[in-house]
Short mmCIF file of C-alpha atoms in Angstrom, two decimals:
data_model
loop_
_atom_site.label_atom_id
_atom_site.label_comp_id
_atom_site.label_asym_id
_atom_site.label_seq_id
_atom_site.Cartn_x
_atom_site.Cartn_y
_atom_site.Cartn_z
CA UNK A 1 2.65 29.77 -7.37
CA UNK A 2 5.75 29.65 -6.09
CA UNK A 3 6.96 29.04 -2.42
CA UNK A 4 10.00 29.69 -0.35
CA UNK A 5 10.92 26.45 0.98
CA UNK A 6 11.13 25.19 5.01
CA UNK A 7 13.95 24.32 6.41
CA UNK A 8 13.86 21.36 9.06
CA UNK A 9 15.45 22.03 12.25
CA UNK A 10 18.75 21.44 12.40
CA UNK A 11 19.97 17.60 14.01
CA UNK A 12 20.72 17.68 17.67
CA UNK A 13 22.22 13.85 17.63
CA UNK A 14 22.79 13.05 14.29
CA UNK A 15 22.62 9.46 14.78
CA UNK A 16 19.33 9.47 16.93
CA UNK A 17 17.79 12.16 14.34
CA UNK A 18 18.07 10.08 11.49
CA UNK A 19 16.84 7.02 13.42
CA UNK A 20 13.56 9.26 14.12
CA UNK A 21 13.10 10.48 10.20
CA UNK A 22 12.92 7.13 8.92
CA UNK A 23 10.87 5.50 12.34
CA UNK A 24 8.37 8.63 12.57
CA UNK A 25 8.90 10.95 10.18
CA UNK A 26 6.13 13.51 10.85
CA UNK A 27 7.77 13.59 14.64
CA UNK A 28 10.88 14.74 12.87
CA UNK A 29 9.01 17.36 10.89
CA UNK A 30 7.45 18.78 14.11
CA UNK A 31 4.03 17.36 12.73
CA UNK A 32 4.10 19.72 10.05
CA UNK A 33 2.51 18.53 7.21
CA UNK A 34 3.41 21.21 4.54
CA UNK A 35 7.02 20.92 5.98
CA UNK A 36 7.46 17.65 4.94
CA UNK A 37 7.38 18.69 1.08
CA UNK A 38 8.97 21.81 1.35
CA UNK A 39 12.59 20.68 2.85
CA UNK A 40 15.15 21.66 -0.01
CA UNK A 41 16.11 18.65 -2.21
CA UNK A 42 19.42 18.29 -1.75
CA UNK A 43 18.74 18.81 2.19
CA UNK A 44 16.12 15.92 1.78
CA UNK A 45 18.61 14.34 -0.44
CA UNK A 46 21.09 13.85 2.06
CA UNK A 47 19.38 12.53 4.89
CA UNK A 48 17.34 10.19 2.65
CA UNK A 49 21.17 8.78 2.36
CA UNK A 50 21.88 8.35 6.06
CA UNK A 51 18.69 6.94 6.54
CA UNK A 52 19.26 4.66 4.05
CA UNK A 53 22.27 3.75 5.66
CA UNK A 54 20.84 3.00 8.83
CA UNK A 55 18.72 0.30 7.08
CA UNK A 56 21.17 -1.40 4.88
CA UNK A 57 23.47 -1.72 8.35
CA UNK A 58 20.22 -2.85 10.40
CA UNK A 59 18.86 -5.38 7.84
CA UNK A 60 21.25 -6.54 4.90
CA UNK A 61 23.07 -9.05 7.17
CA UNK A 62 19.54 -10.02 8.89
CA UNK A 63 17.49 -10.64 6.31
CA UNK A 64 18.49 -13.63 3.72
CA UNK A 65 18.41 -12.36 0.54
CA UNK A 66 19.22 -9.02 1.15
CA UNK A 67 22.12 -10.52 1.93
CA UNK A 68 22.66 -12.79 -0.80
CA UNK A 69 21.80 -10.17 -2.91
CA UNK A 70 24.60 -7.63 -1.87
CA UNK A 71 27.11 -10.27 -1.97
CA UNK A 72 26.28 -11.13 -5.30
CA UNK A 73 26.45 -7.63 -6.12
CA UNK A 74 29.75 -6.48 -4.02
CA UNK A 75 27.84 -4.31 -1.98
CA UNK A 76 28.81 -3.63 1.20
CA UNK A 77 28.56 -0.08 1.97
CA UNK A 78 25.66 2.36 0.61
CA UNK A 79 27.17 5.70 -0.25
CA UNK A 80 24.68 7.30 -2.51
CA UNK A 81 21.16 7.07 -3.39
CA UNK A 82 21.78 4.94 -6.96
CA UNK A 83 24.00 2.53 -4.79
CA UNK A 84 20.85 1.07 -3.61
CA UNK A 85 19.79 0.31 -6.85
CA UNK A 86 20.94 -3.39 -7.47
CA UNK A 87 19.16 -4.34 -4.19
CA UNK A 88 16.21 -3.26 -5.15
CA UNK A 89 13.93 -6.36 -5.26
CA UNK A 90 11.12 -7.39 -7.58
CA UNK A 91 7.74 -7.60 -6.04
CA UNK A 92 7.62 -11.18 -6.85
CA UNK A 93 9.62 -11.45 -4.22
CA UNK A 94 6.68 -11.36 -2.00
CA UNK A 95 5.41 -14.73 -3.45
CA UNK A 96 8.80 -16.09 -3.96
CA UNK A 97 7.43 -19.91 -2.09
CA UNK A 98 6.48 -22.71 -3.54
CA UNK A 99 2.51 -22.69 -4.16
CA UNK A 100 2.08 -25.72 -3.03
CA UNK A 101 2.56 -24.86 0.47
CA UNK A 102 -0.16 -22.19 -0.06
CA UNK A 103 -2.90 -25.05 -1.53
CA UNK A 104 -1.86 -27.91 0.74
CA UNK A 105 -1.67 -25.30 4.07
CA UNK A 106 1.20 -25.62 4.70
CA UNK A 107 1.37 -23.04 6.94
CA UNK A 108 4.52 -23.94 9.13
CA UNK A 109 6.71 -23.42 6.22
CA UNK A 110 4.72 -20.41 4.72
CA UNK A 111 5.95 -18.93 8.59
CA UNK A 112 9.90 -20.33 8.11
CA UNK A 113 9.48 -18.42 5.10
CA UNK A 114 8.40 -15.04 6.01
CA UNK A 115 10.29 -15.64 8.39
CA UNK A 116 12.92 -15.11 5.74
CA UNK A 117 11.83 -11.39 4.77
CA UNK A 118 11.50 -10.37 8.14
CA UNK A 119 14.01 -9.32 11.40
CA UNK A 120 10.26 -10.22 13.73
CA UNK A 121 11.16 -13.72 15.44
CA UNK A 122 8.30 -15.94 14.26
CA UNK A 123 10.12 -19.30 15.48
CA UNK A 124 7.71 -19.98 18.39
CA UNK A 125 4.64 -19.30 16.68
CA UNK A 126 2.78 -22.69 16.58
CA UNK A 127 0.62 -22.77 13.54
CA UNK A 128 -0.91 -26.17 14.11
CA UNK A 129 -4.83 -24.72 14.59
CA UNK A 130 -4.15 -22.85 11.63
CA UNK A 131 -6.95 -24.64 9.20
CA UNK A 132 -6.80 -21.98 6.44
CA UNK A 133 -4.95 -18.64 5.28
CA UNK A 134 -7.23 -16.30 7.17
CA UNK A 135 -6.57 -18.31 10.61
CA UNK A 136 -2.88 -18.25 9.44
CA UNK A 137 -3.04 -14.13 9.10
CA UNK A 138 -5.05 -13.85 12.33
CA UNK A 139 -2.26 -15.85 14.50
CA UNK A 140 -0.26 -13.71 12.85
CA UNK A 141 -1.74 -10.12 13.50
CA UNK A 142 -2.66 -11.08 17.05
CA UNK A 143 0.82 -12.68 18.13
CA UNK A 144 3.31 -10.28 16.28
CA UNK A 145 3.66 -6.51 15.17
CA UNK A 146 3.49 -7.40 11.62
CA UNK A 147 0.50 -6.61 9.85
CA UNK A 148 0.83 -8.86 6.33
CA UNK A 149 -0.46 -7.14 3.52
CA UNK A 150 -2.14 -9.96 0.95
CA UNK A 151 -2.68 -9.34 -2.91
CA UNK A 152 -5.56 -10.56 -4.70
CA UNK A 153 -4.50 -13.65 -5.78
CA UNK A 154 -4.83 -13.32 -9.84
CA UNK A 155 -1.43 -15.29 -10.45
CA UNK A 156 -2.58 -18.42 -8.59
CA UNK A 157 -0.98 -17.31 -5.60
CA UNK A 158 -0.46 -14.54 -2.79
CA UNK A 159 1.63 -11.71 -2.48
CA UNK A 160 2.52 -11.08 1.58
CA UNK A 161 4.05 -7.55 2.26
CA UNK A 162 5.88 -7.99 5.98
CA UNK A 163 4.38 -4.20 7.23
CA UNK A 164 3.61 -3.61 10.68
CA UNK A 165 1.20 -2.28 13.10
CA UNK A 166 3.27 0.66 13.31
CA UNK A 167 3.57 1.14 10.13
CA UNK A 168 0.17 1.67 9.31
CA UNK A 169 -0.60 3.84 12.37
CA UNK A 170 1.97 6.22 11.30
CA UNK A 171 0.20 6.34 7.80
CA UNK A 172 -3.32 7.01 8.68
CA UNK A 173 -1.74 9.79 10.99
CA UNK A 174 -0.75 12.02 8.38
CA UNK A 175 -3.72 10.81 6.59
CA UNK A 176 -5.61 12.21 8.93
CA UNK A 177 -3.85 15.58 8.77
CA UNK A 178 -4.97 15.81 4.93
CA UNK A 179 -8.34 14.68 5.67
CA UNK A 180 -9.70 16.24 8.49
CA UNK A 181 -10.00 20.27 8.86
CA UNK A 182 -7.33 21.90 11.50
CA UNK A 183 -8.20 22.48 14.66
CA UNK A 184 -10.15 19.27 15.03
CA UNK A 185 -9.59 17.30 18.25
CA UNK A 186 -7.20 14.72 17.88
CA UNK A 187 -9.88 12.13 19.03
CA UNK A 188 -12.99 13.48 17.33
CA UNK A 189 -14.17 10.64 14.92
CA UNK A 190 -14.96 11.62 11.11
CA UNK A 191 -17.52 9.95 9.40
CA UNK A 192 -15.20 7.27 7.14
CA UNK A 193 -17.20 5.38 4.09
CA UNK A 194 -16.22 2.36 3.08
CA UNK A 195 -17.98 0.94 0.00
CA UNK A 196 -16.72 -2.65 0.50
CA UNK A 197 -16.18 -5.50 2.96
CA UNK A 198 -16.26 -3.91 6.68
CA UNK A 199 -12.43 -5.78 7.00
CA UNK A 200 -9.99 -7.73 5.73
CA UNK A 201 -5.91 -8.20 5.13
CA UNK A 202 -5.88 -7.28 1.33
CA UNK A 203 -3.78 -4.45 0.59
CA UNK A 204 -6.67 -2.05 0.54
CA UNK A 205 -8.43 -4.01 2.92
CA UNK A 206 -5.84 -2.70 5.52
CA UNK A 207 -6.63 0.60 4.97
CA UNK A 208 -10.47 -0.04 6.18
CA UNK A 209 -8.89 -1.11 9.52
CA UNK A 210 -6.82 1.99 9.92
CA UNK A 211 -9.43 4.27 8.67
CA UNK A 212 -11.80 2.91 11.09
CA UNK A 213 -9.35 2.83 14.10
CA UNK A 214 -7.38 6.33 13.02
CA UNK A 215 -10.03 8.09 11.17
CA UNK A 216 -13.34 6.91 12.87
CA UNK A 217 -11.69 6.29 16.12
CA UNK A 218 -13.52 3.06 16.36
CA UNK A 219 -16.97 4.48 16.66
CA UNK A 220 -19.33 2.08 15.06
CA UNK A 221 -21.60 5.28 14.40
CA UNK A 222 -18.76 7.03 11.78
CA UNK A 223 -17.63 3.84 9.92
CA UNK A 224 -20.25 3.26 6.94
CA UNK A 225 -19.56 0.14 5.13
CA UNK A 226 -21.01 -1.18 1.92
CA UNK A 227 -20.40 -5.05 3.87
CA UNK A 228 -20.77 -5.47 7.38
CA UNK A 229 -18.59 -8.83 6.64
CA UNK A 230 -14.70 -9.56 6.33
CA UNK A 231 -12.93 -10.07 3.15
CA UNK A 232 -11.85 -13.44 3.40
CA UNK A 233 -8.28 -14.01 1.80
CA UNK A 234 -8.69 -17.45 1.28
CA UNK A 235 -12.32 -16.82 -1.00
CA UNK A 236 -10.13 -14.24 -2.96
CA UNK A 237 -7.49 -16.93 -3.67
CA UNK A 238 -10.63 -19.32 -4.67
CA UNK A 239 -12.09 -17.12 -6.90
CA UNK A 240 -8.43 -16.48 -8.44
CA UNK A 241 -8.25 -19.75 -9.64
CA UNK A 242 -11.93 -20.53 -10.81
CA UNK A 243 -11.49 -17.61 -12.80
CA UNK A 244 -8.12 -19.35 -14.07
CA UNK A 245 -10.00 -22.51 -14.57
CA UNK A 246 -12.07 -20.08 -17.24
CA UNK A 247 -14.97 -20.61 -14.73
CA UNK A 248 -15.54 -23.66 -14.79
CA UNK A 249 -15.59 -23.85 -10.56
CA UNK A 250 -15.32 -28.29 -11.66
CA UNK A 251 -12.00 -27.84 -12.31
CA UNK A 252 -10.89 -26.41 -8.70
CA UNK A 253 -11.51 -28.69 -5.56
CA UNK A 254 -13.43 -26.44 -2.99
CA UNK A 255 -12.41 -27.24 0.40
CA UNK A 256 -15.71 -27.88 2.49
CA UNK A 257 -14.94 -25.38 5.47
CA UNK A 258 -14.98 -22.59 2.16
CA UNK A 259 -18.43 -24.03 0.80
CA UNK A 260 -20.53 -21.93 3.25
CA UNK A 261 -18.61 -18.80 2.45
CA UNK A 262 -18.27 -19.27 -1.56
CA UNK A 263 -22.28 -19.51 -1.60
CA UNK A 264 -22.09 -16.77 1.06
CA UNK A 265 -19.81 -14.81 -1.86
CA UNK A 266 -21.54 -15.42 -4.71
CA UNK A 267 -24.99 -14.46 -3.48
CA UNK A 268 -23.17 -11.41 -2.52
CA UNK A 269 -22.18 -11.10 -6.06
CA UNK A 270 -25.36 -11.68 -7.52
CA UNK A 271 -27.07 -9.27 -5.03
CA UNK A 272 -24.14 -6.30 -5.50
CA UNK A 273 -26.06 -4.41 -7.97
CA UNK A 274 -29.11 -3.61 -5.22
CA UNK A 275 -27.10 -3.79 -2.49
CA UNK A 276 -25.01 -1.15 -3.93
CA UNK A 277 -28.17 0.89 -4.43
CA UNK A 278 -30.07 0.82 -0.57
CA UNK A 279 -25.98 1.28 0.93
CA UNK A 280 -26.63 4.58 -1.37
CA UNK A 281 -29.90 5.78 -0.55
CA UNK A 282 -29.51 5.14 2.77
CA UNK A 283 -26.16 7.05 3.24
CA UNK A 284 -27.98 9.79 1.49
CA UNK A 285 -30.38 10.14 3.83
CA UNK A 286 -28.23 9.57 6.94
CA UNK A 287 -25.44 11.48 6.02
CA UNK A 288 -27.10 14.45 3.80
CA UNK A 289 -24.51 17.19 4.37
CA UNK A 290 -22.05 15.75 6.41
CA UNK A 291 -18.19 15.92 6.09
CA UNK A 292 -17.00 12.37 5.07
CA UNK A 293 -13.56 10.69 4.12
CA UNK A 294 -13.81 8.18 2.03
CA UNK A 295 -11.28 5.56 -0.47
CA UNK A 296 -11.75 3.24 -3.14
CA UNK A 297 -10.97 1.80 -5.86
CA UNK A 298 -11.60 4.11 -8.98
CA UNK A 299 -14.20 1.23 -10.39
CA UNK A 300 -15.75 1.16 -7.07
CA UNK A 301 -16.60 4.53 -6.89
CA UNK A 302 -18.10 4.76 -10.34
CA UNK A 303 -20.66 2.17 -9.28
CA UNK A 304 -21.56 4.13 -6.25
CA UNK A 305 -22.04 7.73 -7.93
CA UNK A 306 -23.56 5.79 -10.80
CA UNK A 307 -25.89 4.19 -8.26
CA UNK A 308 -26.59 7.40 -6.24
CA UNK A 309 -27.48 9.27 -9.65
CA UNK A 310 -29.31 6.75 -11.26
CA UNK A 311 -31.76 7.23 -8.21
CA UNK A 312 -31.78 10.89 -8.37
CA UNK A 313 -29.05 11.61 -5.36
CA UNK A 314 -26.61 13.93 -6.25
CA UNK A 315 -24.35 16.69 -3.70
CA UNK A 316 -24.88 13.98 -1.28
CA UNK A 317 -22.35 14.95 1.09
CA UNK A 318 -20.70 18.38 2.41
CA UNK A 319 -18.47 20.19 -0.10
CA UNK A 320 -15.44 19.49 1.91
CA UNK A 321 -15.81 16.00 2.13
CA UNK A 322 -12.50 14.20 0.18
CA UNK A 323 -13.25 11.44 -1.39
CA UNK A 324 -9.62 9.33 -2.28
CA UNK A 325 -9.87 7.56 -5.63
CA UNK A 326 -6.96 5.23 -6.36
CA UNK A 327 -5.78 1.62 -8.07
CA UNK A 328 -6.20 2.94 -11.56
CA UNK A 329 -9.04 1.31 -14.28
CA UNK A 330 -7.56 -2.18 -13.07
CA UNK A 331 -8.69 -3.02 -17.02
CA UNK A 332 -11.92 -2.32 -16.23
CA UNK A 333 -13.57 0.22 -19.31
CA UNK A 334 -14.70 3.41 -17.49
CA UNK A 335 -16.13 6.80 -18.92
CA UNK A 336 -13.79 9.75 -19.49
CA UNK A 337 -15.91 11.89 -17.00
CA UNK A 338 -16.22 9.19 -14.56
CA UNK A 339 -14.52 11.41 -11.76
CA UNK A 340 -16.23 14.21 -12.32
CA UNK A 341 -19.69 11.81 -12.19
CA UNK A 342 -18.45 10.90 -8.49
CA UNK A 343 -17.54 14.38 -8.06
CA UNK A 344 -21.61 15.18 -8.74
CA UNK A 345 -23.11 12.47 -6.75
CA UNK A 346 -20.73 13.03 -3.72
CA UNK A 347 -21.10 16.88 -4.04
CA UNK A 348 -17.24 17.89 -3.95
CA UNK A 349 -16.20 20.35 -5.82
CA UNK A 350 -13.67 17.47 -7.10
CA UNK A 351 -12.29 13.77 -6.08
CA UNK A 352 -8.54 13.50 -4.61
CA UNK A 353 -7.03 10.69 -7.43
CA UNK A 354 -4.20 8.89 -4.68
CA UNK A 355 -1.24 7.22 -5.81
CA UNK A 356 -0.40 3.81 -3.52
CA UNK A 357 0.33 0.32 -3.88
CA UNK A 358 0.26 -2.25 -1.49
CA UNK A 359 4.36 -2.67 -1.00
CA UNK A 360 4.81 1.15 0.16
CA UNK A 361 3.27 2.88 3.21
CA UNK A 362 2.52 6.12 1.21
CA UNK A 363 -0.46 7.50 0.03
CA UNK A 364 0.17 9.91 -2.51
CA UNK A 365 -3.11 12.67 -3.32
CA UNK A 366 -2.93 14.66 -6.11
CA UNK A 367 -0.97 17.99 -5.72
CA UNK A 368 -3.57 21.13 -7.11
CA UNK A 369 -0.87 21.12 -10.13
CA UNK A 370 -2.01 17.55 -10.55
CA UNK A 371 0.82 15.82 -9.72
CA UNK A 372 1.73 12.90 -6.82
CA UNK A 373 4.32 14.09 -4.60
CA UNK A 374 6.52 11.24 -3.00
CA UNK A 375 6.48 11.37 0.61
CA UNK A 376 9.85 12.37 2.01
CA UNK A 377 10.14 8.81 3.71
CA UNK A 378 10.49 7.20 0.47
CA UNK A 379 13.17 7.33 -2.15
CA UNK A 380 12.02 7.31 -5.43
CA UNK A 381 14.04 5.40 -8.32
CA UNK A 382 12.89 5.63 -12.34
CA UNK A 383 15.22 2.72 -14.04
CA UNK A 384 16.31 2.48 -17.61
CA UNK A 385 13.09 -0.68 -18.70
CA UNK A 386 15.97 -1.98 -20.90
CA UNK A 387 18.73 -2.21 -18.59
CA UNK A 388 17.39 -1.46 -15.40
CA UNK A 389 20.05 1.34 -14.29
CA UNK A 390 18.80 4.19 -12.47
CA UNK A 391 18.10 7.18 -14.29
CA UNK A 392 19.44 10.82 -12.98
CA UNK A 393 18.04 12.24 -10.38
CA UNK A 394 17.56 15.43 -12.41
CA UNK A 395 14.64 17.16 -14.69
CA UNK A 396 11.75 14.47 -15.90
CA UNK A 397 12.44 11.12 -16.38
CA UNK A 398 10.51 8.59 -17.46
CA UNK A 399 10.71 4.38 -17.02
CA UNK A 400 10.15 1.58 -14.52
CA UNK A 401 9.52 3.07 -11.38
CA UNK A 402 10.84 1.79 -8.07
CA UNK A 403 10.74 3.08 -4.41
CA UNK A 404 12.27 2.67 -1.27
CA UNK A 405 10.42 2.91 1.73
CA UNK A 406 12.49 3.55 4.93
CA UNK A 407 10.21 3.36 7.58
CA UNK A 408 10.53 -0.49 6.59
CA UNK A 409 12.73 -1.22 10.02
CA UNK A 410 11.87 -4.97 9.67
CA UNK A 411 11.97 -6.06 6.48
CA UNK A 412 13.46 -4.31 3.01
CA UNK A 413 12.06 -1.32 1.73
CA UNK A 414 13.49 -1.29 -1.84
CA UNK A 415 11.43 -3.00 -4.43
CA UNK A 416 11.26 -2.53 -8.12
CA UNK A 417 7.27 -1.95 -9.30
CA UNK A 418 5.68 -2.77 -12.86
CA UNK A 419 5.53 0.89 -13.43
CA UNK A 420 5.46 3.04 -16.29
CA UNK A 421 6.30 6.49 -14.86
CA UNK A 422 7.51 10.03 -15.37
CA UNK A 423 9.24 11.49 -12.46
CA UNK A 424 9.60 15.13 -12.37
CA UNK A 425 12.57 16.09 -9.57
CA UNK A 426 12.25 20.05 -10.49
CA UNK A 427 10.54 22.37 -7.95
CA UNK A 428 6.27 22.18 -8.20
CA UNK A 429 4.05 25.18 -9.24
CA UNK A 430 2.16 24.32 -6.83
CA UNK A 431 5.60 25.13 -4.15
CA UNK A 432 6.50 21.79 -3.17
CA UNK A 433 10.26 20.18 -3.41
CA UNK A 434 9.84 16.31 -3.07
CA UNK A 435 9.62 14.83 -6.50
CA UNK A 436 6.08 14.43 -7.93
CA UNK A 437 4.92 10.93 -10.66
CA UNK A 438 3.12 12.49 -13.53
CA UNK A 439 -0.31 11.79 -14.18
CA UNK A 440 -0.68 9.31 -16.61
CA UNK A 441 0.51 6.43 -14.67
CA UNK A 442 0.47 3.19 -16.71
CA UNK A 443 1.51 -0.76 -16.37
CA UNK A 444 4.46 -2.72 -18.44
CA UNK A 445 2.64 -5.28 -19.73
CA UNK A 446 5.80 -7.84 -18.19
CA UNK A 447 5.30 -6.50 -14.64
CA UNK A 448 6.61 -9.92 -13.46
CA UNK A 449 9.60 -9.81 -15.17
CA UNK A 450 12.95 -9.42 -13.33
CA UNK A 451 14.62 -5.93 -14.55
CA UNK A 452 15.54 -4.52 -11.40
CA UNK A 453 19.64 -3.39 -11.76
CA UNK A 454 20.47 -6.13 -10.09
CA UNK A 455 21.17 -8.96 -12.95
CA UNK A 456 18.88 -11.68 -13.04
CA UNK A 457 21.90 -14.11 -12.12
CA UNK A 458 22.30 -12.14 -9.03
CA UNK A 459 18.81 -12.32 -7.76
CA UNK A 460 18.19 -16.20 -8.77
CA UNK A 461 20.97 -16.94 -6.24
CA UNK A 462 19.97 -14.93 -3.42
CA UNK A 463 15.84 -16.23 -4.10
CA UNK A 464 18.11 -19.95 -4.11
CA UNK A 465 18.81 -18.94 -0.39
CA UNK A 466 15.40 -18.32 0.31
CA UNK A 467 13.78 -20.92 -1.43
CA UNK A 468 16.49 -23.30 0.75
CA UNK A 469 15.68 -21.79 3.87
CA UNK A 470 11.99 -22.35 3.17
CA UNK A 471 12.00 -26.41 1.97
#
């Protein structure tokens, strides 16, 4: 199927309307939803450019190794897409201190150097109560607009993504619009599962907190979670490096305030299995036919269908429920029919696989041609793996993918991912314009390695600057 595309309406300021695309992009559209993907490409194209321009004049001189980076690179004006390319960063970026200041809590100079990736003024924040890296995110979150987005921990260290409050809110918005049946009141709450931790400051983990707050509205009655608890980032980085001790915990001092919680955790572990099965059955029977929303990891959701079957609960929910798969196998071995298993249990016709990671506010769901579409707010990049040039912006391409996200109006929006994509830029048969990522989305097993176009000279002098600024 085939569909006549929609033209936005036509800029009334230039300036101020392409300030307002990359801020609130669904404002720009009108709030319509199907607009968004339907603007023609060169249309989209071209004010993807100015609002890329907007950003490299807001932040490049504000933010250190931006900076760095385009002097390096003898960039001072953006005037097309690819231009952007060399300053796209590596996500290591976002771990780019020394670890030491992460183990010894050190969280004065953790702040100088966020402070670092960020235009927010952190200077006065005094982070002398700060006894661990949860306190740390909490002074954070409750003192600032940003909203720092932790990874799991697996290298030894943290990944923290500088999003905001914002940010998020403007996410779970147009969530919301492909979640939730038109015509509902804007403050009706949806019944939201959650088959983890209640909260937390993980990548996904943020998600809870806007599904509860955008989704559930903050009713206590439409949030179902599989943990009444919070996620603790600083038991994540724990069991990081016991499991890079080879398990042996001996080998890893355990500070005493985490004691309490690491027995808390690994009872938790040990209990999962059954715990897993009465959150189940007792969803089943609270929820039997009710519309739900729900996301998760894809491993996380095979454990809850296989749960609900094993007990004889299948078609659980309503038929239009939408149930958001995403993160890939994570290595983990899972059944070819494991989606349509948690299609069975749940009773949807199918699940909605999601494309996301933890850098870019997007949350891609599968087109019905079974393809992710890129949001309109970011600018997708595929880049040569060898050389790390950007590929045209034409047919299907295939190679590292990076993005850049410009609602990112206080830190930088272009990073390079560990990516193994094929980008298809051509018009959808299922009508939409934006450029879609293939199925088949896999990882290069040297995601840490630098081969964003900038050279890897380049970007060790700008990270100098940083790594200055921090010590």
């Amino acid at each position: 199927m085939t569909t006549t595309p929609v033209r936005a309406r036509p800029p009334r300021h230039p300036d101020q309307d392409v300030r307002q695309f990359a801020d609130d992009p669904l404002r720009w559209f009108g709030g319509d939803r199907e607009g968004m993907h339907r603007l023609p490409a060169p249309e989209l194209a071209a004010l993807q450019l100015a609002a890329l321009r907007l950003r490299f004049t807001e932040l490049a001189d504000r933010l250190l190794v931006v900076g760095a980076l385009a002097h390096e690179q003898h960039i001072d004006a953006i005037s097309a897409l690819d231009d952007a390319a060399p300053l796209l960063l590596p996500h290591t970026v976002y771990k780019s201190y020394p670890a030491s200041l992460l183990s010894q809590g050190r969280f004065d100079q953790l702040t100088r150097w966020i402070s670092q990736l960020t235009t927010v003024d952190l200077d006065g924040l005094d982070t002398d109560g700060c006894d661990s890296v949860d306190a740390w995110l909490t002074l954070i979150d409750d003192r600032t607009r940003l909203r720092l987005a932790h990874s799991s921990g697996t290298s030894g260290t943290m990944s923290f993504v500088p999003h905001t409050a914002e940010q998020y809110s403007l996410l779970y918005e147009i969530v919301r619009q492909d979640t939730v049946p038109p015509g509902t009141p804007p403050d009706e709450p949806v019944h939201v599962v959650w088959p983890s931790y209640r909260s937390g400051r993980s990548g996904i983990a943020r998600h809870a907190t806007a599904m509860s707050e955008q989704l559930a509205r903050h009713s206590a009655d439409h949030f179902h979670t599989l943990d009444p608890g919070h996620l603790s980032a600083d038991l994540m980085l724990l069991a990081a490096r016991v499991k890079a001790a080879s398990g042996r915990p001996g080998q890893v001092e355990i500070p005493a305030a985490l004691r309490q919680q690491r027995d808390h955790y690994l009872a938790r572990c040990r209990s999962a299995p059954q715990d897993m099965r009465r959150f189940t059955a007792d969803l089943a029977e609270q929820l039997r036919g009710e519309r739900i929303v729900s996301l998760s990891l894809w491993e996380t959701y095979y454990q809850w269908a296989r749960a609900g079957l094993d007990q004889g609960i299948d078609g659980a929910f309503a038929p239009d429920s939408v149930l958001m798969p995403g993160g890939g196998t994570k290595g983990s071995a899972l059944p070819r029919d494991w989606a349509a298993d948690v299609a069975r249990f749940a009773g949807v016709p199918s699940v909605r696989l999601c494309y996301a990671m933890v850098e870019l506010i997007m949350l891609s769901l599968v087109c019905p041609a079974g393809a992710y579409h890129v949001e309109p707010w970011i600018v997708p990049y595929v880049l040569d793996p060898g050389t790390g040039k950007p590929l045209p912006r034409q047919g299907t391409v295939r190679g590292r993918a990076a993005f850049f996200d410009l609602t990112a109006d206080v830190y930088w929006g272009g990073f390079v991912t560990g990516d193994h994509v094929a980008v298809d830029y051509g018009t959808c048969p299922c009508g939409r314009t934006t450029a879609r990522v293939e199925p088949g989305i896999s990882r290069f097993e040297d995601d840490d390695k630098i081969t964003c176009a900038a050279t890897p000279e380049a970007l060790d002098d700008a990270l100098e600057y940083l790594a200055d600024a921090t010590l």
